[in-house]
Short mmCIF file of C-alpha atoms in Angstrom, two decimals:
data_model
loop_
_atom_site.label_atom_id
_atom_site.label_comp_id
_atom_site.label_asym_id
_atom_site.label_seq_id
_atom_site.Cartn_x
_atom_site.Cartn_y
_atom_site.Cartn_z
CA MET A 1 116.12 94.76 101.24
CA SER A 2 113.09 95.21 99.06
CA GLY A 3 110.46 92.59 99.76
CA SER A 4 112.95 89.81 99.25
CA SER A 5 111.74 86.23 98.99
CA LYS A 6 113.44 82.88 98.66
CA THR A 7 112.45 82.24 95.05
CA PRO A 8 112.69 85.33 92.86
CA ILE A 9 109.49 86.20 91.07
CA SER A 10 109.62 87.59 87.56
CA PRO A 11 106.84 88.38 85.10
CA ARG A 12 108.07 85.43 83.02
CA SER A 13 108.02 82.98 85.91
CA LEU A 14 104.38 83.64 86.77
CA PRO A 15 101.96 80.90 85.74
CA GLU A 16 100.09 81.29 82.47
CA GLU A 17 96.75 80.59 84.12
CA GLU A 18 94.65 83.45 85.33
CA PHE A 19 93.01 82.76 88.67
CA PHE A 20 90.82 85.85 88.68
CA ILE A 21 89.43 86.58 85.24
CA GLY A 22 86.11 87.45 83.68
CA HIS A 23 85.17 89.57 86.68
CA LYS A 24 82.92 92.55 86.19
CA ALA A 25 85.00 95.18 87.96
CA CYS A 26 85.04 98.67 86.46
CA ALA A 27 87.59 99.25 83.69
CA GLY A 28 90.93 100.12 85.27
CA CYS A 29 90.06 98.67 88.70
CA GLY A 30 93.11 98.65 90.99
CA GLY A 31 91.57 96.17 93.43
CA SER A 32 91.03 93.50 90.80
CA LEU A 33 94.63 93.97 89.64
CA ALA A 34 95.84 93.42 93.21
CA VAL A 35 93.82 90.18 93.44
CA ARG A 36 94.93 88.94 90.02
CA LEU A 37 98.63 89.49 90.73
CA ALA A 38 98.54 87.98 94.22
CA LEU A 39 96.84 84.80 92.99
CA LYS A 40 99.47 84.48 90.24
CA VAL A 41 101.96 84.08 93.10
CA THR A 42 99.94 81.91 95.47
CA GLY A 43 98.74 79.70 92.60
CA PRO A 44 95.97 77.20 91.91
CA ARG A 45 96.02 75.75 95.42
CA SER A 46 94.92 79.03 96.97
CA LEU A 47 91.93 78.97 99.27
CA VAL A 48 90.41 82.41 99.04
CA ALA A 49 88.00 84.27 101.28
CA VAL A 50 86.48 87.56 100.20
CA PRO A 51 84.08 89.54 102.38
CA ALA A 52 81.38 91.90 101.19
CA GLY A 53 82.99 94.46 98.95
CA CYS A 54 83.87 95.09 95.34
CA MET A 55 85.77 91.86 94.77
CA SER A 56 82.93 89.64 95.93
CA ALA A 57 80.39 91.73 94.02
CA VAL A 58 82.33 91.50 90.77
CA GLY A 59 83.79 88.01 91.19
CA PHE A 60 80.86 85.81 92.12
CA LEU A 61 78.04 86.37 89.66
CA TYR A 62 76.50 82.94 89.57
CA PRO A 63 76.95 81.05 87.35
CA GLN A 64 79.91 83.24 86.27
CA MET A 65 82.62 82.39 88.84
CA SER A 66 85.69 84.47 88.17
CA PHE A 67 87.95 82.77 90.70
CA SER A 68 89.31 79.58 89.21
CA CYS A 69 90.63 78.44 92.59
CA ASN A 70 88.53 77.73 95.65
CA ALA A 71 86.91 80.92 96.87
CA ILE A 72 84.20 81.81 99.31
CA ILE A 73 82.41 84.96 100.39
CA SER A 74 82.79 85.59 104.12
CA THR A 75 80.74 87.81 106.37
CA PHE A 76 81.81 91.44 106.19
CA ALA A 77 83.41 91.37 109.63
CA GLY A 78 84.72 87.83 109.39
CA THR A 79 87.39 87.66 106.70
CA ALA A 80 90.17 86.77 109.13
CA SER A 81 88.05 84.39 111.21
CA MET A 82 86.89 82.57 108.09
CA LEU A 83 90.51 82.35 106.91
CA SER A 84 91.40 80.90 110.31
CA GLY A 85 88.70 78.25 109.91
CA MET A 86 89.82 77.46 106.38
CA ALA A 87 93.41 77.04 107.56
CA ALA A 88 92.21 74.73 110.34
CA GLY A 89 90.12 72.76 107.83
CA ALA A 90 93.09 72.39 105.50
CA ARG A 91 95.23 71.18 108.43
CA ALA A 92 92.58 68.64 109.42
CA LEU A 93 92.43 67.32 105.85
CA GLY A 94 96.21 67.13 105.63
CA TRP A 95 96.35 69.67 102.80
CA ARG A 96 99.86 71.01 103.21
CA ASP A 97 100.31 72.67 99.83
CA VAL A 98 97.48 75.20 100.08
CA LYS A 99 97.76 78.94 100.61
CA VAL A 100 94.96 80.52 102.62
CA VAL A 101 94.47 84.03 101.30
CA GLY A 102 91.91 86.72 102.02
CA PHE A 103 91.16 89.84 100.01
CA ALA A 104 89.28 92.51 101.90
CA GLY A 105 88.79 96.15 101.08
CA ASP A 106 89.85 98.97 103.34
CA GLY A 107 86.43 99.25 104.99
CA GLY A 108 86.28 95.49 105.54
CA THR A 109 89.76 95.66 107.08
CA ALA A 110 90.21 98.87 109.04
CA ASP A 111 86.61 99.29 110.21
CA ILE A 112 84.42 96.22 110.02
CA GLY A 113 86.90 93.33 110.06
CA LEU A 114 89.52 94.73 112.42
CA GLN A 115 88.57 92.67 115.44
CA ALA A 116 88.66 89.37 113.54
CA LEU A 117 92.02 90.31 112.03
CA SER A 118 93.44 91.19 115.43
CA GLY A 119 92.19 87.85 116.78
CA ALA A 120 93.82 85.92 113.95
CA ILE A 121 97.14 87.71 114.53
CA ASP A 122 96.85 86.92 118.25
CA ARG A 123 96.37 83.20 117.48
CA ARG A 124 99.30 83.32 115.00
CA GLU A 125 97.09 81.86 112.28
CA ARG A 126 99.02 80.87 109.20
CA ILE A 127 97.03 83.02 106.82
CA LEU A 128 97.71 85.78 104.32
CA TYR A 129 95.41 88.77 104.61
CA ILE A 130 95.55 91.24 101.74
CA CYS A 131 93.81 94.56 102.12
CA TYR A 132 93.22 96.20 98.75
CA ASP A 133 93.07 99.78 99.86
CA ASN A 134 91.02 101.99 97.57
CA GLU A 135 90.43 104.42 100.42
CA GLY A 136 86.68 104.18 100.74
CA TYR A 137 83.56 102.02 100.55
CA MET A 138 83.60 102.03 96.77
CA ASN A 139 81.29 99.07 96.19
CA THR A 140 78.35 100.81 97.83
CA GLY A 141 78.97 104.13 96.10
CA VAL A 142 81.99 105.85 97.64
CA GLN A 143 81.42 106.36 101.35
CA LYS A 144 84.18 107.33 103.79
CA SER A 145 86.06 104.49 105.50
CA GLY A 146 88.70 104.55 108.21
CA LEU A 147 91.29 104.53 105.45
CA THR A 148 89.94 107.51 103.52
CA PRO A 149 92.69 110.15 103.54
CA PRO A 150 92.02 113.63 104.93
CA GLY A 151 90.41 116.02 102.48
CA ALA A 152 88.99 113.33 100.19
CA ARG A 153 85.49 113.91 98.89
CA THR A 154 83.15 110.97 99.41
CA THR A 155 79.35 110.85 99.47
CA THR A 156 79.42 110.92 103.28
CA THR A 157 82.16 113.55 103.47
CA PRO A 158 81.03 116.00 100.79
CA VAL A 159 82.61 119.31 99.95
CA GLY A 160 80.53 122.38 100.72
CA SER A 161 80.40 125.41 102.96
CA THR A 162 80.49 123.45 106.25
CA MET A 163 82.54 120.41 105.29
CA ARG A 164 85.57 120.04 103.08
CA GLY A 165 85.89 116.33 102.49
CA SER A 166 87.05 113.75 105.02
CA SER A 167 88.30 115.48 108.15
CA GLY A 168 90.05 112.77 110.16
CA PRO A 169 93.45 111.24 109.52
CA LYS A 170 93.87 107.95 107.66
CA LYS A 171 94.00 105.09 110.13
CA ASN A 172 97.49 103.58 110.17
CA MET A 173 96.66 99.91 109.60
CA PHE A 174 100.29 98.99 109.01
CA GLU A 175 101.25 100.18 112.51
CA ILE A 176 98.11 98.60 113.98
CA VAL A 177 98.97 95.11 112.72
CA ALA A 178 102.62 95.65 113.67
CA ALA A 179 101.50 96.61 117.20
CA ASN A 180 99.49 93.36 117.27
CA GLY A 181 102.80 91.52 116.94
CA ILE A 182 102.16 90.15 113.45
CA ALA A 183 104.75 87.84 111.87
CA TYR A 184 104.92 89.78 108.61
CA ALA A 185 103.32 92.96 107.32
CA ALA A 186 103.94 95.03 104.24
CA THR A 187 102.60 97.95 102.29
CA ALA A 188 102.61 97.86 98.51
CA SER A 189 101.23 99.68 95.51
CA VAL A 190 99.81 98.37 92.24
CA GLY A 191 102.06 101.00 90.63
CA TYR A 192 105.09 98.96 91.74
CA PRO A 193 103.98 95.43 90.78
CA GLN A 194 107.37 93.72 91.17
CA ASP A 195 107.66 94.93 94.76
CA TYR A 196 104.10 93.73 95.41
CA LEU A 197 104.71 90.28 93.87
CA ASP A 198 107.87 89.83 95.97
CA LYS A 199 105.96 90.77 99.12
CA VAL A 200 103.12 88.36 98.36
CA ALA A 201 105.69 85.58 97.86
CA ARG A 202 107.39 86.40 101.13
CA ALA A 203 104.09 86.75 103.00
CA ALA A 204 102.83 83.41 101.68
CA SER A 205 105.88 81.61 103.07
CA VAL A 206 105.86 83.18 106.52
CA ASP A 207 105.12 80.89 109.46
CA GLY A 208 102.37 82.97 111.00
CA THR A 209 99.97 85.70 110.07
CA ALA A 210 100.87 87.96 107.16
CA TYR A 211 99.22 91.20 106.16
CA ILE A 212 99.71 93.22 103.00
CA GLN A 213 98.07 96.55 102.38
CA VAL A 214 98.19 97.39 98.70
CA LEU A 215 97.25 100.80 97.37
CA SER A 216 94.64 100.06 94.70
CA PRO A 217 93.25 103.19 93.07
CA CYS A 218 89.58 103.19 92.17
CA PRO A 219 89.00 105.29 89.03
CA THR A 220 85.27 105.47 89.76
CA GLY A 221 85.59 106.63 93.36
CA TRP A 222 88.72 108.75 92.98
CA GLY A 223 87.55 110.59 89.91
CA VAL A 224 90.42 109.67 87.62
CA PRO A 225 90.37 108.24 84.09
CA SER A 226 90.53 104.44 83.95
CA HIS A 227 94.00 104.45 82.38
CA GLU A 228 95.49 106.39 85.32
CA THR A 229 95.24 103.60 87.94
CA THR A 230 98.80 102.34 87.97
CA ARG A 231 100.38 105.70 87.19
CA ILE A 232 98.61 107.38 90.09
CA ALA A 233 99.47 104.48 92.41
CA ARG A 234 103.12 104.93 91.48
CA GLU A 235 102.93 108.70 91.83
CA ALA A 236 101.50 108.37 95.35
CA VAL A 237 104.71 106.55 96.30
CA ASP A 238 106.93 109.06 94.52
CA CYS A 239 105.15 111.95 96.30
CA GLY A 240 105.78 110.28 99.66
CA LEU A 241 102.06 109.94 100.32
CA TRP A 242 102.28 106.15 100.26
CA VAL A 243 105.18 104.38 101.98
CA LEU A 244 106.53 101.07 100.71
CA GLY A 245 107.59 99.25 103.85
CA GLU A 246 107.76 95.93 105.62
CA TYR A 247 107.52 94.76 109.19
CA ALA A 248 109.25 91.48 109.95
CA ASP A 249 110.97 90.02 113.01
CA GLY A 250 109.79 93.00 115.02
CA LYS A 251 111.56 95.49 112.78
CA HIS A 252 110.29 98.14 110.37
CA ILE A 253 112.00 98.19 106.99
CA LEU A 254 111.78 101.01 104.44
CA ASN A 255 111.85 99.62 100.90
CA ARG A 256 111.88 102.82 98.93
CA ASP A 257 112.94 106.31 99.90
CA PRO A 258 112.08 108.75 97.10
CA GLY A 259 114.60 111.23 98.58
CA THR A 260 113.01 114.43 97.36
CA PHE A 261 109.30 114.06 96.87
CA ALA A 262 107.46 114.65 93.62
CA PRO A 263 105.05 117.60 93.98
CA ALA A 264 101.91 116.57 95.85
CA ALA A 265 99.68 119.38 94.57
CA GLU A 266 99.55 118.10 91.02
CA HIS A 267 99.14 114.49 92.13
CA LEU A 268 96.22 115.38 94.39
CA ARG A 269 94.38 117.79 92.14
CA THR A 270 94.30 115.47 89.15
CA GLN A 271 91.96 113.34 91.28
CA GLY A 272 88.34 114.45 91.37
CA ARG A 273 88.11 113.65 95.07
CA PHE A 274 90.86 116.20 95.88
CA LYS A 275 90.32 118.88 93.27
CA HIS A 276 88.76 121.27 95.82
CA LEU A 277 91.95 121.34 97.95
CA THR A 278 93.36 124.83 98.45
CA ASP A 279 97.08 125.58 98.52
CA GLU A 280 96.77 125.65 102.31
CA ASP A 281 95.15 122.19 102.32
CA VAL A 282 97.95 120.80 100.15
CA ALA A 283 100.55 122.40 102.43
CA ARG A 284 98.91 120.62 105.38
CA VAL A 285 99.06 117.29 103.56
CA GLU A 286 102.74 117.90 102.84
CA ARG A 287 103.43 118.88 106.44
CA ASP A 288 101.81 115.66 107.73
CA ARG A 289 103.77 113.68 105.14
CA ASP A 290 107.08 115.26 106.17
CA GLU A 291 106.38 114.55 109.85
CA GLN A 292 105.64 110.91 109.08
CA TRP A 293 108.76 110.59 106.94
CA LYS A 294 110.95 112.10 109.63
CA LYS A 295 109.92 109.32 112.00
CA ILE A 296 110.37 106.69 109.30
CA ARG A 297 113.83 107.90 108.28
CA ASP A 298 114.91 108.10 111.92
CA HIS A 299 113.66 104.72 113.06
CA TRP A 300 113.12 102.30 110.18
CA LEU A 301 115.84 100.10 108.73
CA ARG A 302 116.82 100.59 105.09
CA MET B 1 89.80 73.12 89.22
CA ILE B 2 90.03 72.90 85.43
CA PRO B 3 93.51 73.74 84.17
CA MET B 4 92.91 76.94 82.24
CA PRO B 5 95.74 78.09 80.00
CA ARG B 6 93.12 80.44 78.56
CA PRO B 7 89.58 80.27 79.82
CA ILE B 8 86.81 79.04 77.60
CA PHE B 9 83.24 80.26 77.77
CA GLN B 10 80.55 77.83 78.70
CA LYS B 11 76.96 77.95 77.61
CA TYR B 12 74.42 78.59 80.32
CA VAL B 13 71.77 75.94 80.57
CA ALA B 14 68.79 77.23 82.49
CA PRO B 15 67.54 74.86 85.18
CA ILE B 16 64.32 73.08 84.29
CA ARG B 17 63.76 70.59 87.08
CA ALA B 18 64.37 71.08 90.80
CA GLU B 19 67.44 68.86 90.74
CA ASP B 20 69.05 71.12 88.14
CA TYR B 21 69.38 73.88 90.71
CA PRO B 22 72.60 74.06 92.75
CA ILE B 23 72.44 72.67 96.26
CA GLY B 24 73.10 75.60 98.58
CA THR B 25 75.15 78.56 97.52
CA VAL B 26 77.98 76.50 96.12
CA ALA B 27 79.02 76.52 92.49
CA GLU B 28 81.89 75.30 90.37
CA SER B 29 84.82 77.70 90.22
CA GLY B 30 86.26 79.08 87.01
CA VAL B 31 82.97 78.88 85.12
CA LEU B 32 82.74 81.76 82.67
CA LEU B 33 79.86 82.59 80.39
CA SER B 34 80.99 85.97 79.13
CA GLY B 35 83.87 88.41 78.97
CA SER B 36 83.78 92.18 78.94
CA ALA B 37 84.53 92.95 75.30
CA ASP B 38 81.22 94.74 74.84
CA TRP B 39 82.20 97.32 77.49
CA ARG B 40 85.01 98.58 75.33
CA ARG B 41 85.11 101.90 73.47
CA GLU B 42 88.81 101.74 72.70
CA ARG B 43 91.12 98.81 72.18
CA PRO B 44 94.88 98.53 72.61
CA VAL B 45 96.85 97.84 69.45
CA PHE B 46 100.27 96.28 70.03
CA ASN B 47 103.19 97.15 67.77
CA ALA B 48 105.34 94.02 67.85
CA ASP B 49 108.27 95.84 66.22
CA LEU B 50 108.59 98.24 69.15
CA CYS B 51 107.78 95.67 71.87
CA THR B 52 110.78 94.36 73.81
CA GLY B 53 108.75 91.97 75.92
CA CYS B 54 109.32 93.80 79.22
CA LEU B 55 105.83 92.68 80.31
CA LYS B 56 104.96 95.88 82.15
CA CYS B 57 101.59 95.78 80.38
CA TYR B 58 101.10 92.16 81.43
CA LEU B 59 101.68 93.07 85.09
CA ALA B 60 99.37 96.08 84.88
CA CYS B 61 96.27 94.59 83.24
CA PRO B 62 93.47 94.24 85.81
CA ASP B 63 91.58 91.88 83.52
CA GLY B 64 94.22 89.34 82.55
CA ALA B 65 93.64 90.31 78.92
CA VAL B 66 97.33 90.72 78.06
CA VAL B 67 98.74 87.27 77.30
CA ARG B 68 102.39 86.33 77.00
CA GLU B 69 103.15 84.74 73.67
CA GLY B 70 106.74 83.88 72.87
CA LYS B 71 108.78 86.91 73.89
CA LYS B 72 105.96 89.36 73.19
CA VAL B 73 102.35 89.83 74.18
CA VAL B 74 98.99 89.44 72.50
CA LEU B 75 95.54 90.64 73.53
CA ASP B 76 92.76 88.31 74.60
CA GLU B 77 90.15 90.77 73.48
CA ARG B 78 87.33 88.82 75.08
CA PHE B 79 88.40 90.21 78.45
CA CYS B 80 89.77 93.64 77.56
CA LYS B 81 87.59 96.47 78.88
CA GLY B 82 89.64 99.11 77.10
CA CYS B 83 90.82 100.84 80.28
CA GLY B 84 94.05 101.93 78.59
CA ILE B 85 96.42 101.14 81.48
CA CYS B 86 98.65 99.02 79.21
CA ALA B 87 99.20 101.95 76.85
CA VAL B 88 100.18 104.20 79.79
CA GLU B 89 102.55 101.58 81.21
CA CYS B 90 104.37 100.94 77.92
CA ARG B 91 107.53 103.05 78.05
CA LEU B 92 108.25 102.32 74.39
CA LYS B 93 104.87 103.50 73.12
CA ALA B 94 104.36 100.13 71.50
CA ILE B 95 100.71 100.18 72.54
CA ARG B 96 98.22 102.71 71.24
CA MET B 97 94.54 102.93 71.95
CA ALA B 98 92.35 102.85 68.84
CA ALA B 99 88.62 103.46 68.60
CA GLU B 100 86.66 100.25 68.87
CA ARG B 101 84.40 101.27 66.00
CA GLU B 102 85.68 103.45 63.19
#
């Protein structure tokens, strides 16, 4: 069961219109790709909220408005509460064909907007919350967020004699929203676009709150060439460092088991943010990965 | 919302009188004045003979610059930033990156 939805999505069936175009994101931006693809699925009647972050900075440059559907910038902490209000407004107006979608970065989701998201899940708001996870506060110049992986160099977790990149673990947002009793949650990667499109379609039709966390590499912040975005997002999955899963009806589902993992050392060290990692550091990453996968393989459905 | 098969650029008219300014922070959606073509140092060149129309490049373009046309794809070069993702994604090597200026 890989992100199945009622109507199959194919690259040919997507609408011709672009709903996020002319934005000023860096070349090769994974976040803008995640937004573009999701809106292709949710369509022209999407009502979009975007908090402070890259996508609002690059999408709303008055008078250049890159969203061609309704879109609004929310407060940093209030993506999910604004989405809740928009859903209520649409209900009051009798708009039944709209999709209420939010696009927040990892900082706006796991750190700053977590309380509002938890509240929306608690109220069973019929909203779709998409976290484009580029693993740091990239818009403000690459600071560490709660979703920055261990070892990653950021401007607030530098690499030197006393500090060797981010020290804490990456917050497990997928399990957090699942523990909140969300109707539907999924993880995706821009390196596996078909899987992502299917999950957006499924999430948009769920009766309740839906959350998708999509790995969206940031060439600028990760220190990779702009053409590497999708390849590195795919490689993260193949190395087992990013899990493609779903949570629905109270059950965890594993969408893709790579079996044997592609070597993590090469994947990590091609990224500027990880190039300082020693063999011991890489071994630790692999050990954590194997522990996580043991739990997943033991408990998740296939 | 204007139906936009492909977006068109509008000309910016600078406000002269007070009533020309927008009321509040609300503006019309889908209004574009410029693309990103001038960011580009390399451009993708599509080889239609090798292209099978798998659309991997279409699904991978962050800028919506790859456009489906018939069974193949064409480039809307107004929006292409030259990131090169399409050339990486193409398994058939039907896309190569060429210098923007010779």
